[in-house]
Amino acid sequence: MVEEKRGAGQVLSSFHNPFGQLQGGMYAVFLDAATAMSGRSLTVSLHVSLLQPAKGSWVTVTGQVIRRGSRIIFAEGEVRDEDSTVLARATQTGVPREAAPQVPVPT
């Protein structure tokens, strides 16, 4: 069974860099969210490859688990434009939420 999450979002002008392109950090935010949600994990590492700038006003982001273990999860993600062109790819290593150390909340 493949665990996959997909979402779409509008590329707002506030997400643009001075060159009018989607900021690289926004790709990372989108891909981190998609890969972590697909594996229900906390991100330990994220590697993002930016392939080309977004030209349209909407992008679709997908994340899917490649391998799930009891202590570690490997996931991949993609950002595509309205024409289904791949704009960015990412690999993520995560810790399952249930295996993550619990941090006490100050009262």
mmCIF file of N, CA, C and O in Angstrom:
data_model
loop_
_atom_site.group_PDB
_atom_site.id
_atom_site.type_symbol
_atom_site.label_atom_id
_atom_site.label_comp_id
_atom_site.label_asym_id
_atom_site.label_seq_id
_atom_site.Cartn_x
_atom_site.Cartn_y
_atom_site.Cartn_z
ATOM 1 N N MET A 1 0.834 -1.185 0.000
ATOM 2 C CA MET A 1 0.000 0.000 0.000
ATOM 3 C C MET A 1 0.879 1.249 0.000
ATOM 4 O O MET A 1 1.780 1.381 0.808
ATOM 5 N N VAL A 2 0.635 2.145 -0.917
ATOM 6 C CA VAL A 2 1.373 3.402 -0.996
ATOM 7 C C VAL A 2 0.636 4.448 -0.180
ATOM 8 O O VAL A 2 -0.562 4.625 -0.319
ATOM 9 N N GLU A 3 1.365 5.101 0.708
ATOM 10 C CA GLU A 3 0.794 6.192 1.492
ATOM 11 C C GLU A 3 1.125 7.475 0.747
ATOM 12 O O GLU A 3 2.288 7.798 0.565
ATOM 13 N N GLU A 4 0.103 8.189 0.312
ATOM 14 C CA GLU A 4 0.325 9.395 -0.479
ATOM 15 C C GLU A 4 -0.594 10.504 -0.011
ATOM 16 O O GLU A 4 -1.722 10.265 0.368
ATOM 17 N N LYS A 5 -0.072 11.715 -0.043
ATOM 18 C CA LYS A 5 -0.862 12.918 0.232
ATOM 19 C C LYS A 5 -0.676 13.862 -0.937
ATOM 20 O O LYS A 5 0.418 14.004 -1.479
ATOM 21 N N ARG A 6 -1.765 14.524 -1.323
ATOM 22 C CA ARG A 6 -1.724 15.456 -2.450
ATOM 23 C C ARG A 6 -2.480 16.720 -2.055
ATOM 24 O O ARG A 6 -3.505 16.651 -1.397
ATOM 25 N N GLY A 7 -1.957 17.851 -2.481
ATOM 26 C CA GLY A 7 -2.632 19.116 -2.223
ATOM 27 C C GLY A 7 -2.303 20.106 -3.315
ATOM 28 O O GLY A 7 -1.319 19.946 -4.027
ATOM 29 N N ALA A 8 -3.119 21.118 -3.454
ATOM 30 C CA ALA A 8 -2.889 22.162 -4.455
ATOM 31 C C ALA A 8 -2.953 23.509 -3.757
ATOM 32 O O ALA A 8 -3.642 23.669 -2.752
ATOM 33 N N GLY A 9 -2.208 24.452 -4.282
ATOM 34 C CA GLY A 9 -2.216 25.778 -3.693
ATOM 35 C C GLY A 9 -1.919 26.849 -4.716
ATOM 36 O O GLY A 9 -1.301 26.594 -5.747
ATOM 37 N N GLN A 10 -2.389 28.018 -4.413
ATOM 38 C CA GLN A 10 -2.165 29.164 -5.284
ATOM 39 C C GLN A 10 -0.821 29.790 -4.955
ATOM 40 O O GLN A 10 -0.452 29.924 -3.790
ATOM 41 N N VAL A 11 -0.078 30.153 -5.986
ATOM 42 C CA VAL A 11 1.208 30.821 -5.822
ATOM 43 C C VAL A 11 0.935 32.318 -5.691
ATOM 44 O O VAL A 11 0.648 32.988 -6.673
ATOM 45 N N LEU A 12 0.994 32.815 -4.476
ATOM 46 C CA LEU A 12 0.722 34.228 -4.220
ATOM 47 C C LEU A 12 1.955 35.078 -4.517
ATOM 48 O O LEU A 12 3.085 34.607 -4.382
ATOM 49 N N SER A 13 1.751 36.313 -4.876
ATOM 50 C CA SER A 13 2.884 37.195 -5.179
ATOM 51 C C SER A 13 3.760 37.414 -3.952
ATOM 52 O O SER A 13 4.953 37.663 -4.080
ATOM 53 N N SER A 14 3.203 37.274 -2.754
ATOM 54 C CA SER A 14 4.009 37.425 -1.539
ATOM 55 C C SER A 14 4.995 36.267 -1.366
ATOM 56 O O SER A 14 5.912 36.352 -0.558
ATOM 57 N N PHE A 15 4.815 35.179 -2.135
ATOM 58 C CA PHE A 15 5.732 34.044 -2.099
ATOM 59 C C PHE A 15 6.871 34.196 -3.104
ATOM 60 O O PHE A 15 7.723 33.338 -3.214
ATOM 61 N N HIS A 16 6.880 35.289 -3.878
ATOM 62 C CA HIS A 16 7.870 35.483 -4.938
ATOM 63 C C HIS A 16 9.149 36.109 -4.404
ATOM 64 O O HIS A 16 9.131 36.886 -3.444
ATOM 65 N N ASN A 17 10.253 35.792 -5.065
ATOM 66 C CA ASN A 17 11.525 36.452 -4.771
ATOM 67 C C ASN A 17 11.597 37.740 -5.600
ATOM 68 O O ASN A 17 10.669 38.044 -6.352
ATOM 69 N N PRO A 18 12.676 38.508 -5.477
ATOM 70 C CA PRO A 18 12.770 39.762 -6.238
ATOM 71 C C PRO A 18 12.730 39.581 -7.757
ATOM 72 O O PRO A 18 12.501 40.534 -8.493
ATOM 73 N N PHE A 19 12.930 38.349 -8.248
ATOM 74 C CA PHE A 19 12.895 38.080 -9.682
ATOM 75 C C PHE A 19 11.508 37.676 -10.156
ATOM 76 O O PHE A 19 11.308 37.329 -11.313
ATOM 77 N N GLY A 20 10.529 37.694 -9.242
ATOM 78 C CA GLY A 20 9.164 37.350 -9.606
ATOM 79 C C GLY A 20 8.887 35.850 -9.668
ATOM 80 O O GLY A 20 7.878 35.428 -10.212
ATOM 81 N N GLN A 21 9.800 35.057 -9.112
ATOM 82 C CA GLN A 21 9.645 33.603 -9.115
ATOM 83 C C GLN A 21 9.316 33.117 -7.703
ATOM 84 O O GLN A 21 9.650 33.770 -6.713
ATOM 85 N N LEU A 22 8.690 31.954 -7.629
ATOM 86 C CA LEU A 22 8.393 31.352 -6.327
ATOM 87 C C LEU A 22 9.697 31.128 -5.568
ATOM 88 O O LEU A 22 10.645 30.546 -6.101
ATOM 89 N N GLN A 23 9.767 31.619 -4.330
ATOM 90 C CA GLN A 23 10.965 31.480 -3.513
ATOM 91 C C GLN A 23 11.278 30.013 -3.263
ATOM 92 O O GLN A 23 10.385 29.198 -3.045
ATOM 93 N N GLY A 24 12.561 29.681 -3.267
ATOM 94 C CA GLY A 24 12.989 28.305 -3.017
ATOM 95 C C GLY A 24 12.530 27.784 -1.668
ATOM 96 O O GLY A 24 12.189 26.606 -1.527
ATOM 97 N N GLY A 25 12.478 28.652 -0.683
ATOM 98 C CA GLY A 25 12.022 28.242 0.638
ATOM 99 C C GLY A 25 10.573 27.791 0.650
ATOM 100 O O GLY A 25 10.187 26.928 1.438
ATOM 101 N N MET A 26 9.771 28.351 -0.234
ATOM 102 C CA MET A 26 8.368 27.940 -0.307
ATOM 103 C C MET A 26 8.248 26.527 -0.862
ATOM 104 O O MET A 26 7.407 25.753 -0.421
ATOM 105 N N TYR A 27 9.088 26.183 -1.836
ATOM 106 C CA TYR A 27 9.109 24.806 -2.316
ATOM 107 C C TYR A 27 9.409 23.863 -1.145
ATOM 108 O O TYR A 27 8.792 22.821 -0.993
ATOM 109 N N ALA A 28 10.397 24.244 -0.336
ATOM 110 C CA ALA A 28 10.782 23.407 0.807
ATOM 111 C C ALA A 28 9.632 23.259 1.800
ATOM 112 O O ALA A 28 9.373 22.160 2.310
ATOM 113 N N VAL A 29 8.922 24.349 2.074
ATOM 114 C CA VAL A 29 7.776 24.290 2.994
ATOM 115 C C VAL A 29 6.705 23.351 2.449
ATOM 116 O O VAL A 29 6.193 22.486 3.164
ATOM 117 N N PHE A 30 6.367 23.508 1.177
ATOM 118 C CA PHE A 30 5.339 22.663 0.556
ATOM 119 C C PHE A 30 5.746 21.190 0.606
ATOM 120 O O PHE A 30 4.950 20.316 0.954
ATOM 121 N N LEU A 31 7.003 20.909 0.237
ATOM 122 C CA LEU A 31 7.472 19.525 0.177
ATOM 123 C C LEU A 31 7.628 18.911 1.559
ATOM 124 O O LEU A 31 7.336 17.728 1.757
ATOM 125 N N ASP A 32 8.060 19.690 2.529
ATOM 126 C CA ASP A 32 8.166 19.186 3.897
ATOM 127 C C ASP A 32 6.793 18.792 4.417
ATOM 128 O O ASP A 32 6.618 17.720 5.006
ATOM 129 N N ALA A 33 5.808 19.640 4.186
ATOM 130 C CA ALA A 33 4.446 19.346 4.648
ATOM 131 C C ALA A 33 3.899 18.086 3.981
ATOM 132 O O ALA A 33 3.342 17.207 4.651
ATOM 133 N N ALA A 34 4.069 17.967 2.664
ATOM 134 C CA ALA A 34 3.511 16.820 1.937
ATOM 135 C C ALA A 34 4.171 15.504 2.338
ATOM 136 O O ALA A 34 3.488 14.496 2.546
ATOM 137 N N THR A 35 5.504 15.503 2.469
ATOM 138 C CA THR A 35 6.191 14.259 2.820
ATOM 139 C C THR A 35 5.924 13.876 4.271
ATOM 140 O O THR A 35 5.687 12.709 4.578
ATOM 141 N N ALA A 36 5.929 14.851 5.164
ATOM 142 C CA ALA A 36 5.667 14.552 6.579
ATOM 143 C C ALA A 36 4.232 14.075 6.787
ATOM 144 O O ALA A 36 3.982 13.146 7.567
ATOM 145 N N MET A 37 3.284 14.681 6.082
ATOM 146 C CA MET A 37 1.892 14.252 6.218
ATOM 147 C C MET A 37 1.677 12.860 5.633
ATOM 148 O O MET A 37 0.905 12.073 6.172
ATOM 149 N N SER A 38 2.362 12.549 4.531
ATOM 150 C CA SER A 38 2.173 11.227 3.928
ATOM 151 C C SER A 38 2.633 10.125 4.868
ATOM 152 O O SER A 38 2.034 9.053 4.908
ATOM 153 N N GLY A 39 3.695 10.384 5.632
ATOM 154 C CA GLY A 39 4.207 9.367 6.547
ATOM 155 C C GLY A 39 3.811 9.560 7.987
ATOM 156 O O GLY A 39 4.226 8.794 8.850
ATOM 157 N N ARG A 40 3.005 10.618 8.249
ATOM 158 C CA ARG A 40 2.670 10.949 9.628
ATOM 159 C C ARG A 40 3.949 10.940 10.474
ATOM 160 O O ARG A 40 4.065 10.222 11.465
ATOM 161 N N SER A 41 4.924 11.729 10.005
ATOM 162 C CA SER A 41 6.250 11.713 10.623
ATOM 163 C C SER A 41 6.738 13.115 10.945
ATOM 164 O O SER A 41 6.193 14.105 10.469
ATOM 165 N N LEU A 42 7.785 13.163 11.743
ATOM 166 C CA LEU A 42 8.490 14.402 12.047
ATOM 167 C C LEU A 42 9.764 14.395 11.211
ATOM 168 O O LEU A 42 10.517 13.418 11.225
ATOM 169 N N THR A 43 10.029 15.456 10.496
ATOM 170 C CA THR A 43 11.165 15.513 9.574
ATOM 171 C C THR A 43 12.488 15.569 10.327
ATOM 172 O O THR A 43 12.680 16.398 11.206
ATOM 173 N N VAL A 44 13.397 14.681 9.919
ATOM 174 C CA VAL A 44 14.762 14.680 10.434
ATOM 175 C C VAL A 44 15.679 15.351 9.409
ATOM 176 O O VAL A 44 16.542 16.137 9.762
ATOM 177 N N SER A 45 15.471 15.011 8.132
ATOM 178 C CA SER A 45 16.233 15.668 7.070
ATOM 179 C C SER A 45 15.358 15.805 5.828
ATOM 180 O O SER A 45 14.469 14.990 5.592
ATOM 181 N N LEU A 46 15.643 16.858 5.073
ATOM 182 C CA LEU A 46 14.887 17.127 3.849
ATOM 183 C C LEU A 46 15.875 17.637 2.806
ATOM 184 O O LEU A 46 16.613 18.588 3.051
ATOM 185 N N HIS A 47 15.900 16.982 1.643
ATOM 186 C CA HIS A 47 16.751 17.422 0.536
ATOM 187 C C HIS A 47 15.836 17.844 -0.602
ATOM 188 O O HIS A 47 15.036 17.039 -1.084
ATOM 189 N N VAL A 48 15.964 19.095 -1.028
ATOM 190 C CA VAL A 48 15.097 19.646 -2.072
ATOM 191 C C VAL A 48 15.935 19.979 -3.303
ATOM 192 O O VAL A 48 16.981 20.618 -3.186
ATOM 193 N N SER A 49 15.467 19.540 -4.463
ATOM 194 C CA SER A 49 16.084 19.902 -5.745
ATOM 195 C C SER A 49 15.098 20.778 -6.509
ATOM 196 O O SER A 49 13.978 20.344 -6.798
ATOM 197 N N LEU A 50 15.508 22.010 -6.801
ATOM 198 C CA LEU A 50 14.677 22.937 -7.576
ATOM 199 C C LEU A 50 15.021 22.749 -9.044
ATOM 200 O O LEU A 50 16.162 22.943 -9.453
ATOM 201 N N LEU A 51 14.039 22.355 -9.837
ATOM 202 C CA LEU A 51 14.289 22.020 -11.235
ATOM 203 C C LEU A 51 13.989 23.166 -12.189
ATOM 204 O O LEU A 51 14.704 23.368 -13.167
ATOM 205 N N GLN A 52 12.905 23.905 -11.916
ATOM 206 C CA GLN A 52 12.595 25.081 -12.731
ATOM 207 C C GLN A 52 11.561 25.940 -12.012
ATOM 208 O O GLN A 52 10.846 25.445 -11.147
ATOM 209 N N PRO A 53 11.502 27.224 -12.344
ATOM 210 C CA PRO A 53 10.572 28.117 -11.652
ATOM 211 C C PRO A 53 9.112 27.860 -12.038
ATOM 212 O O PRO A 53 8.825 27.410 -13.142
ATOM 213 N N ALA A 54 8.244 28.149 -11.107
ATOM 214 C CA ALA A 54 6.802 28.047 -11.370
ATOM 215 C C ALA A 54 6.402 29.178 -12.300
ATOM 216 O O ALA A 54 6.754 30.328 -12.070
ATOM 217 N N LYS A 55 5.650 28.852 -13.337
ATOM 218 C CA LYS A 55 5.218 29.872 -14.302
ATOM 219 C C LYS A 55 3.748 30.217 -14.125
ATOM 220 O O LYS A 55 3.318 31.298 -14.463
ATOM 221 N N GLY A 56 2.967 29.284 -13.612
ATOM 222 C CA GLY A 56 1.537 29.521 -13.443
ATOM 223 C C GLY A 56 1.220 30.060 -12.064
ATOM 224 O O GLY A 56 2.109 30.404 -11.284
ATOM 225 N N SER A 57 -0.050 30.114 -11.765
ATOM 226 C CA SER A 57 -0.468 30.643 -10.474
ATOM 227 C C SER A 57 -0.889 29.543 -9.497
ATOM 228 O O SER A 57 -1.238 29.837 -8.366
ATOM 229 N N TRP A 58 -0.854 28.264 -9.935
ATOM 230 C CA TRP A 58 -1.204 27.146 -9.059
ATOM 231 C C TRP A 58 -0.146 26.059 -9.150
ATOM 232 O O TRP A 58 0.432 25.838 -10.215
ATOM 233 N N VAL A 59 0.095 25.384 -8.025
ATOM 234 C CA VAL A 59 0.975 24.218 -8.005
ATOM 235 C C VAL A 59 0.260 23.081 -7.279
ATOM 236 O O VAL A 59 -0.627 23.313 -6.452
ATOM 237 N N THR A 60 0.659 21.864 -7.617
ATOM 238 C CA THR A 60 0.167 20.672 -6.937
ATOM 239 C C THR A 60 1.363 20.003 -6.285
ATOM 240 O O THR A 60 2.420 19.859 -6.912
ATOM 241 N N VAL A 61 1.204 19.612 -5.038
ATOM 242 C CA VAL A 61 2.282 18.988 -4.275
ATOM 243 C C VAL A 61 1.836 17.600 -3.853
ATOM 244 O O VAL A 61 0.717 17.429 -3.363
ATOM 245 N N THR A 62 2.712 16.615 -4.048
ATOM 246 C CA THR A 62 2.418 15.265 -3.584
ATOM 247 C C THR A 62 3.573 14.769 -2.727
ATOM 248 O O THR A 62 4.723 15.152 -2.930
ATOM 249 N N GLY A 63 3.237 13.932 -1.787
ATOM 250 C CA GLY A 63 4.236 13.263 -0.962
ATOM 251 C C GLY A 63 3.838 11.822 -0.805
ATOM 252 O O GLY A 63 2.646 11.525 -0.669
ATOM 253 N N GLN A 64 4.815 10.923 -0.881
ATOM 254 C CA GLN A 64 4.492 9.518 -0.688
ATOM 255 C C GLN A 64 5.612 8.806 0.048
ATOM 256 O O GLN A 64 6.782 9.139 -0.106
ATOM 257 N N VAL A 65 5.216 7.845 0.865
ATOM 258 C CA VAL A 65 6.162 7.045 1.631
ATOM 259 C C VAL A 65 6.789 6.021 0.702
ATOM 260 O O VAL A 65 6.095 5.311 -0.022
ATOM 261 N N ILE A 66 8.108 5.953 0.731
ATOM 262 C CA ILE A 66 8.849 4.977 -0.053
ATOM 263 C C ILE A 66 9.112 3.727 0.784
ATOM 264 O O ILE A 66 9.024 2.618 0.311
ATOM 265 N N ARG A 67 9.445 3.948 2.060
ATOM 266 C CA ARG A 67 9.678 2.832 2.976
ATOM 267 C C ARG A 67 9.351 3.274 4.392
ATOM 268 O O ARG A 67 9.725 4.364 4.805
ATOM 269 N N ARG A 68 8.642 2.422 5.101
ATOM 270 C CA ARG A 68 8.266 2.715 6.477
ATOM 271 C C ARG A 68 8.833 1.638 7.398
ATOM 272 O O ARG A 68 8.609 0.455 7.187
ATOM 273 N N GLY A 69 9.568 2.077 8.398
ATOM 274 C CA GLY A 69 10.052 1.182 9.438
ATOM 275 C C GLY A 69 9.455 1.608 10.762
ATOM 276 O O GLY A 69 8.693 2.576 10.836
ATOM 277 N N SER A 70 9.797 0.909 11.819
ATOM 278 C CA SER A 70 9.245 1.261 13.130
ATOM 279 C C SER A 70 9.907 2.506 13.713
ATOM 280 O O SER A 70 9.321 3.190 14.541
ATOM 281 N N ARG A 71 11.126 2.816 13.248
ATOM 282 C CA ARG A 71 11.847 3.970 13.789
ATOM 283 C C ARG A 71 12.180 5.042 12.765
ATOM 284 O O ARG A 71 12.605 6.132 13.122
ATOM 285 N N ILE A 72 12.038 4.726 11.479
ATOM 286 C CA ILE A 72 12.405 5.692 10.445
ATOM 287 C C ILE A 72 11.501 5.510 9.222
ATOM 288 O O ILE A 72 11.071 4.400 8.923
ATOM 289 N N ILE A 73 11.228 6.624 8.552
ATOM 290 C CA ILE A 73 10.379 6.628 7.360
ATOM 291 C C ILE A 73 11.111 7.396 6.267
ATOM 292 O O ILE A 73 11.689 8.456 6.520
ATOM 293 N N PHE A 74 11.076 6.852 5.049
ATOM 294 C CA PHE A 74 11.643 7.532 3.894
ATOM 295 C C PHE A 74 10.490 7.924 2.976
ATOM 296 O O PHE A 74 9.639 7.093 2.645
ATOM 297 N N ALA A 75 10.469 9.190 2.565
ATOM 298 C CA ALA A 75 9.389 9.680 1.705
ATOM 299 C C ALA A 75 9.979 10.545 0.594
ATOM 300 O O ALA A 75 11.100 11.049 0.704
ATOM 301 N N GLU A 76 9.195 10.702 -0.473
ATOM 302 C CA GLU A 76 9.567 11.566 -1.592
ATOM 303 C C GLU A 76 8.407 12.489 -1.904
ATOM 304 O O GLU A 76 7.250 12.154 -1.623
ATOM 305 N N GLY A 77 8.724 13.630 -2.490
ATOM 306 C CA GLY A 77 7.675 14.574 -2.860
ATOM 307 C C GLY A 77 7.996 15.275 -4.168
ATOM 308 O O GLY A 77 9.150 15.311 -4.595
ATOM 309 N N GLU A 78 6.945 15.822 -4.778
ATOM 310 C CA GLU A 78 7.085 16.584 -6.021
ATOM 311 C C GLU A 78 6.175 17.796 -5.996
ATOM 312 O O GLU A 78 5.094 17.747 -5.421
ATOM 313 N N VAL A 79 6.638 18.854 -6.628
ATOM 314 C CA VAL A 79 5.796 20.026 -6.903
ATOM 315 C C VAL A 79 5.650 20.091 -8.414
ATOM 316 O O VAL A 79 6.649 20.041 -9.143
ATOM 317 N N ARG A 80 4.399 20.188 -8.877
ATOM 318 C CA ARG A 80 4.119 20.282 -10.319
ATOM 319 C C ARG A 80 3.295 21.535 -10.588
ATOM 320 O O ARG A 80 2.528 21.968 -9.740
ATOM 321 N N ASP A 81 3.445 22.063 -11.808
ATOM 322 C CA ASP A 81 2.653 23.228 -12.189
ATOM 323 C C ASP A 81 1.344 22.781 -12.833
ATOM 324 O O ASP A 81 1.020 21.592 -12.861
ATOM 325 N N GLU A 82 0.611 23.746 -13.363
ATOM 326 C CA GLU A 82 -0.704 23.467 -13.956
ATOM 327 C C GLU A 82 -0.628 22.548 -15.167
ATOM 328 O O GLU A 82 -1.603 21.886 -15.519
ATOM 329 N N ASP A 83 0.552 22.485 -15.821
ATOM 330 C CA ASP A 83 0.748 21.621 -16.986
ATOM 331 C C ASP A 83 1.347 20.269 -16.597
ATOM 332 O O ASP A 83 1.783 19.516 -17.465
ATOM 333 N N SER A 84 1.431 19.994 -15.293
ATOM 334 C CA SER A 84 2.018 18.759 -14.744
ATOM 335 C C SER A 84 3.529 18.669 -14.930
ATOM 336 O O SER A 84 4.109 17.594 -14.822
ATOM 337 N N THR A 85 4.183 19.791 -15.199
ATOM 338 C CA THR A 85 5.642 19.826 -15.285
ATOM 339 C C THR A 85 6.209 19.785 -13.870
ATOM 340 O O THR A 85 5.763 20.534 -13.000
ATOM 341 N N VAL A 86 7.208 18.924 -13.656
ATOM 342 C CA VAL A 86 7.832 18.826 -12.335
ATOM 343 C C VAL A 86 8.725 20.043 -12.122
ATOM 344 O O VAL A 86 9.627 20.310 -12.905
ATOM 345 N N LEU A 87 8.453 20.785 -11.045
ATOM 346 C CA LEU A 87 9.209 21.994 -10.718
ATOM 347 C C LEU A 87 10.261 21.731 -9.648
ATOM 348 O O LEU A 87 11.315 22.363 -9.641
ATOM 349 N N ALA A 88 9.959 20.820 -8.728
ATOM 350 C CA ALA A 88 10.882 20.515 -7.634
ATOM 351 C C ALA A 88 10.604 19.107 -7.126
ATOM 352 O O ALA A 88 9.478 18.614 -7.217
ATOM 353 N N ARG A 89 11.656 18.480 -6.596
ATOM 354 C CA ARG A 89 11.537 17.151 -5.996
ATOM 355 C C ARG A 89 12.242 17.183 -4.648
ATOM 356 O O ARG A 89 13.151 17.979 -4.434
ATOM 357 N N ALA A 90 11.825 16.293 -3.770
ATOM 358 C CA ALA A 90 12.457 16.227 -2.450
ATOM 359 C C ALA A 90 12.485 14.793 -1.952
ATOM 360 O O ALA A 90 11.637 13.976 -2.315
ATOM 361 N N THR A 91 13.485 14.515 -1.122
ATOM 362 C CA THR A 91 13.518 13.279 -0.349
ATOM 363 C C THR A 91 13.521 13.689 1.118
ATOM 364 O O THR A 91 14.145 14.684 1.497
ATOM 365 N N GLN A 92 12.795 12.927 1.914
ATOM 366 C CA GLN A 92 12.660 13.241 3.336
ATOM 367 C C GLN A 92 12.919 11.999 4.153
ATOM 368 O O GLN A 92 12.516 10.900 3.781
ATOM 369 N N THR A 93 13.625 12.169 5.256
ATOM 370 C CA THR A 93 13.783 11.131 6.253
ATOM 371 C C THR A 93 13.042 11.622 7.485
ATOM 372 O O THR A 93 13.222 12.772 7.903
ATOM 373 N N GLY A 94 12.193 10.779 8.032
ATOM 374 C CA GLY A 94 11.392 11.190 9.179
ATOM 375 C C GLY A 94 11.319 10.120 10.246
ATOM 376 O O GLY A 94 11.655 8.958 10.021
ATOM 377 N N VAL A 95 10.877 10.546 11.401
ATOM 378 C CA VAL A 95 10.637 9.663 12.537
ATOM 379 C C VAL A 95 9.130 9.554 12.706
ATOM 380 O O VAL A 95 8.438 10.584 12.723
ATOM 381 N N PRO A 96 8.597 8.326 12.805
ATOM 382 C CA PRO A 96 7.155 8.210 13.031
ATOM 383 C C PRO A 96 6.754 8.997 14.282
ATOM 384 O O PRO A 96 7.475 8.984 15.284
ATOM 385 N N ARG A 97 5.653 9.701 14.207
ATOM 386 C CA ARG A 97 5.231 10.523 15.351
ATOM 387 C C ARG A 97 5.129 9.717 16.630
ATOM 388 O O ARG A 97 5.490 10.194 17.700
ATOM 389 N N GLU A 98 4.652 8.479 16.521
ATOM 390 C CA GLU A 98 4.501 7.668 17.726
ATOM 391 C C GLU A 98 5.850 7.238 18.306
ATOM 392 O O GLU A 98 5.936 6.891 19.477
ATOM 393 N N ALA A 99 6.937 7.284 17.505
ATOM 394 C CA ALA A 99 8.256 6.912 17.986
ATOM 395 C C ALA A 99 9.089 8.118 18.431
ATOM 396 O O ALA A 99 10.168 7.960 18.970
ATOM 397 N N ALA A 100 8.585 9.324 18.190
ATOM 398 C CA ALA A 100 9.334 10.545 18.535
ATOM 399 C C ALA A 100 9.349 10.740 20.049
ATOM 400 O O ALA A 100 8.387 10.415 20.739
ATOM 401 N N PRO A 101 10.468 11.251 20.567
ATOM 402 C CA PRO A 101 10.526 11.533 22.009
ATOM 403 C C PRO A 101 9.468 12.557 22.397
ATOM 404 O O PRO A 101 9.218 13.505 21.670
ATOM 405 N N GLN A 102 8.841 12.330 23.509
ATOM 406 C CA GLN A 102 7.808 13.247 23.997
ATOM 407 C C GLN A 102 8.458 14.353 24.814
ATOM 408 O O GLN A 102 9.243 14.089 25.718
ATOM 409 N N VAL A 103 8.135 15.578 24.457
ATOM 410 C CA VAL A 103 8.687 16.744 25.157
ATOM 411 C C VAL A 103 7.608 17.263 26.091
ATOM 412 O O VAL A 103 6.483 17.543 25.662
ATOM 413 N N PRO A 104 7.930 17.380 27.380
ATOM 414 C CA PRO A 104 6.898 17.886 28.306
ATOM 415 C C PRO A 104 6.549 19.345 27.996
ATOM 416 O O PRO A 104 7.408 20.136 27.642
ATOM 417 N N VAL A 105 5.298 19.666 28.140
ATOM 418 C CA VAL A 105 4.793 21.009 27.920
ATOM 419 C C VAL A 105 4.801 21.744 29.259
ATOM 420 O O VAL A 105 4.239 21.254 30.226
ATOM 421 N N PRO A 106 5.476 22.904 29.311
ATOM 422 C CA PRO A 106 5.484 23.656 30.575
ATOM 423 C C PRO A 106 4.070 24.100 30.972
ATOM 424 O O PRO A 106 3.275 24.453 30.121
ATOM 425 N N THR A 107 3.797 24.043 32.235
ATOM 426 C CA THR A 107 2.485 24.481 32.724
ATOM 427 C C THR A 107 2.575 25.761 33.500
ATOM 428 O O THR A 107 3.576 26.212 33.902
#
